Every structure is written in C-alpha cells, then in structure tokens.
C-alpha cells in the first residue's frame, strides 16, 4: 500500500502459514513530508506514538469482540467508532 499526503511511504503485508494459524505482519514505513511536521517531529513524536498505541488497543479490543461475536454466533453489534462525528453519513 502506498501512503501520500501528510505522510508518504508504503505499507507491506506479509502472511505466513503456521500450522492451522496464519502469522500476519504489517511493515509501515512512512515519513513526514510537510515542513511543519518535519520541523516539529521531535515534539510531536511522543504524541503520535501515544495516539498510535491508543488506536491499536482500541482496534484490538474491537477485533476481539468481533471474533467472539462470530465464534459464539451472537448478533450483538460491535461498538461504534469512537469519533463517529468525523465519519460522513451516506
């Protein structure tokens, strides 16, 4: 996958069979091209890292709920996005 905009670079998925399981790795290599982001990256890096870790925890929790829902066959819907007011309604 290619990224462009505030960040430019690429992401690469790697899937490897491991018995009955599949190991998935995503390598995400991006850099800031916008001068403002580049100049203040030393200040912003901890903020971006904290936001990334928060987003990954939220994604892991939602993925676990969805897998449990599918495994148990329940019809309970997963929680909505945290910042749903940013999502355009069709």
PDB file of C-alpha atoms in Angstrom:
ATOM      1  CA  UNK A   1       0.000   0.000   0.000  1.00  0.00           C
ATOM      2  CA  UNK A   2       1.212   3.478  -0.779  1.00  0.00           C
ATOM      3  CA  UNK A   3       0.665   6.481   1.501  1.00  0.00           C
ATOM      4  CA  UNK A   4       0.706  10.114   0.432  1.00  0.00           C
ATOM      5  CA  UNK A   5      -0.406  13.391   1.953  1.00  0.00           C
ATOM      6  CA  UNK A   6       0.931  14.458   5.360  1.00  0.00           C
ATOM      7  CA  UNK A   7       2.891  11.207   5.458  1.00  0.00           C
ATOM      8  CA  UNK A   8       4.440   9.468   2.465  1.00  0.00           C
ATOM      9  CA  UNK A   9       5.758   5.961   2.178  1.00  0.00           C
ATOM     10  CA  UNK A  10       4.432   2.442   1.951  1.00  0.00           C
ATOM     11  CA  UNK A  11       2.976  -0.435   3.882  1.00  0.00           C
ATOM     12  CA  UNK A  12       3.585  -4.102   3.132  1.00  0.00           C
ATOM     13  CA  UNK A  13       1.565  -7.085   4.369  1.00  0.00           C
ATOM     14  CA  UNK A  14       3.239 -10.443   4.928  1.00  0.00           C
ATOM     15  CA  UNK A  15       1.199 -13.578   5.620  1.00  0.00           C
ATOM     16  CA  UNK A  16       2.836 -16.877   6.585  1.00  0.00           C
ATOM     17  CA  UNK A  17       1.105 -20.195   7.278  1.00  0.00           C
ATOM     18  CA  UNK A  18       1.939 -21.605  10.729  1.00  0.00           C
ATOM     19  CA  UNK A  19       0.087 -24.913  11.009  1.00  0.00           C
ATOM     20  CA  UNK A  20      -3.598 -24.098  11.477  1.00  0.00           C
ATOM     21  CA  UNK A  21      -2.757 -20.450  12.079  1.00  0.00           C
ATOM     22  CA  UNK A  22      -1.584 -17.574   9.920  1.00  0.00           C
ATOM     23  CA  UNK A  23       1.070 -15.136  11.129  1.00  0.00           C
ATOM     24  CA  UNK A  24       0.416 -11.633   9.804  1.00  0.00           C
ATOM     25  CA  UNK A  25       2.979  -8.841   9.771  1.00  0.00           C
ATOM     26  CA  UNK A  26       2.411  -5.299   8.531  1.00  0.00           C
ATOM     27  CA  UNK A  27       5.511  -3.197   7.851  1.00  0.00           C
ATOM     28  CA  UNK A  28       4.582   0.504   7.706  1.00  0.00           C
ATOM     29  CA  UNK A  29       7.364   2.837   6.519  1.00  0.00           C
ATOM     30  CA  UNK A  30       6.360   6.481   6.284  1.00  0.00           C
ATOM     31  CA  UNK A  31       7.958   9.867   6.753  1.00  0.00           C
ATOM     32  CA  UNK A  32       6.636  13.399   7.161  1.00  0.00           C
ATOM     33  CA  UNK A  33       6.953  15.470   4.005  1.00  0.00           C
ATOM     34  CA  UNK A  34       5.219  18.622   5.200  1.00  0.00           C
ATOM     35  CA  UNK A  35       7.787  21.124   6.539  1.00  0.00           C
ATOM     36  CA  UNK A  36       5.756  21.882   9.676  1.00  0.00           C
ATOM     37  CA  UNK A  37       5.502  18.190  10.556  1.00  0.00           C
ATOM     38  CA  UNK A  38       9.205  17.676   9.876  1.00  0.00           C
ATOM     39  CA  UNK A  39      10.311  20.658  11.956  1.00  0.00           C
ATOM     40  CA  UNK A  40       8.188  19.745  14.965  1.00  0.00           C
ATOM     41  CA  UNK A  41       8.519  15.970  14.709  1.00  0.00           C
ATOM     42  CA  UNK A  42      10.798  15.791  17.758  1.00  0.00           C
ATOM     43  CA  UNK A  43       7.994  17.355  19.832  1.00  0.00           C
ATOM     44  CA  UNK A  44       5.136  15.529  18.123  1.00  0.00           C
ATOM     45  CA  UNK A  45       6.708  12.056  18.007  1.00  0.00           C
ATOM     46  CA  UNK A  46       5.665  11.122  21.599  1.00  0.00           C
ATOM     47  CA  UNK A  47       2.140  12.411  20.924  1.00  0.00           C
ATOM     48  CA  UNK A  48       1.871  10.453  17.670  1.00  0.00           C
ATOM     49  CA  UNK A  49       3.259   7.340  19.394  1.00  0.00           C
ATOM     50  CA  UNK A  50       0.766   7.630  22.270  1.00  0.00           C
ATOM     51  CA  UNK A  51      -2.094   8.101  19.798  1.00  0.00           C
ATOM     52  CA  UNK A  52      -0.918   5.097  17.782  1.00  0.00           C
ATOM     53  CA  UNK A  53      -0.762   2.858  20.859  1.00  0.00           C
ATOM     54  CA  UNK A  54      -4.226   4.027  21.954  1.00  0.00           C
ATOM     55  CA  UNK A  55      -5.652   3.320  18.476  1.00  0.00           C
ATOM     56  CA  UNK A  56      -4.059  -0.148  18.406  1.00  0.00           C
ATOM     57  CA  UNK A  57      -5.553  -1.000  21.824  1.00  0.00           C
ATOM     58  CA  UNK A  58      -8.991   0.128  20.623  1.00  0.00           C
ATOM     59  CA  UNK A  59      -8.603  -1.912  17.438  1.00  0.00           C
ATOM     60  CA  UNK A  60      -7.501  -4.993  19.371  1.00  0.00           C
ATOM     61  CA  UNK A  61     -10.481  -4.725  21.736  1.00  0.00           C
ATOM     62  CA  UNK A  62     -12.931  -4.337  18.827  1.00  0.00           C
ATOM     63  CA  UNK A  63     -11.338  -7.199  16.904  1.00  0.00           C
ATOM     64  CA  UNK A  64     -11.609  -9.476  19.948  1.00  0.00           C
ATOM     65  CA  UNK A  65     -15.288  -8.541  20.349  1.00  0.00           C
ATOM     66  CA  UNK A  66     -15.980  -9.213  16.670  1.00  0.00           C
ATOM     67  CA  UNK A  67     -14.187 -12.574  16.721  1.00  0.00           C
ATOM     68  CA  UNK A  68     -16.075 -13.568  19.878  1.00  0.00           C
ATOM     69  CA  UNK A  69     -19.361 -12.476  18.275  1.00  0.00           C
ATOM     70  CA  UNK A  70     -18.670 -14.573  15.180  1.00  0.00           C
ATOM     71  CA  UNK A  71     -17.391 -17.571  17.162  1.00  0.00           C
ATOM     72  CA  UNK A  72     -20.381 -17.618  19.518  1.00  0.00           C
ATOM     73  CA  UNK A  73     -22.859 -16.735  16.781  1.00  0.00           C
ATOM     74  CA  UNK A  74     -24.332 -13.852  18.735  1.00  0.00           C
ATOM     75  CA  UNK A  75     -25.965 -10.948  16.952  1.00  0.00           C
ATOM     76  CA  UNK A  76     -24.599  -8.266  19.281  1.00  0.00           C
ATOM     77  CA  UNK A  77     -23.153  -5.449  17.218  1.00  0.00           C
ATOM     78  CA  UNK A  78     -19.648  -4.165  17.936  1.00  0.00           C
ATOM     79  CA  UNK A  79     -19.324  -0.675  19.440  1.00  0.00           C
ATOM     80  CA  UNK A  80     -19.412   2.283  17.041  1.00  0.00           C
ATOM     81  CA  UNK A  81     -16.300   4.289  16.163  1.00  0.00           C
ATOM     82  CA  UNK A  82     -15.022   6.499  18.976  1.00  0.00           C
ATOM     83  CA  UNK A  83     -15.067   9.671  16.907  1.00  0.00           C
ATOM     84  CA  UNK A  84     -18.088   8.844  14.755  1.00  0.00           C
ATOM     85  CA  UNK A  85     -18.887  12.521  14.182  1.00  0.00           C
ATOM     86  CA  UNK A  86     -15.876  12.597  11.823  1.00  0.00           C
ATOM     87  CA  UNK A  87     -17.384   9.915   9.599  1.00  0.00           C
ATOM     88  CA  UNK A  88     -19.546  11.091   6.718  1.00  0.00           C
ATOM     89  CA  UNK A  89     -23.034   9.686   6.654  1.00  0.00           C
ATOM     90  CA  UNK A  90     -24.147   8.312   3.293  1.00  0.00           C
TER      91      UNK A  90
END
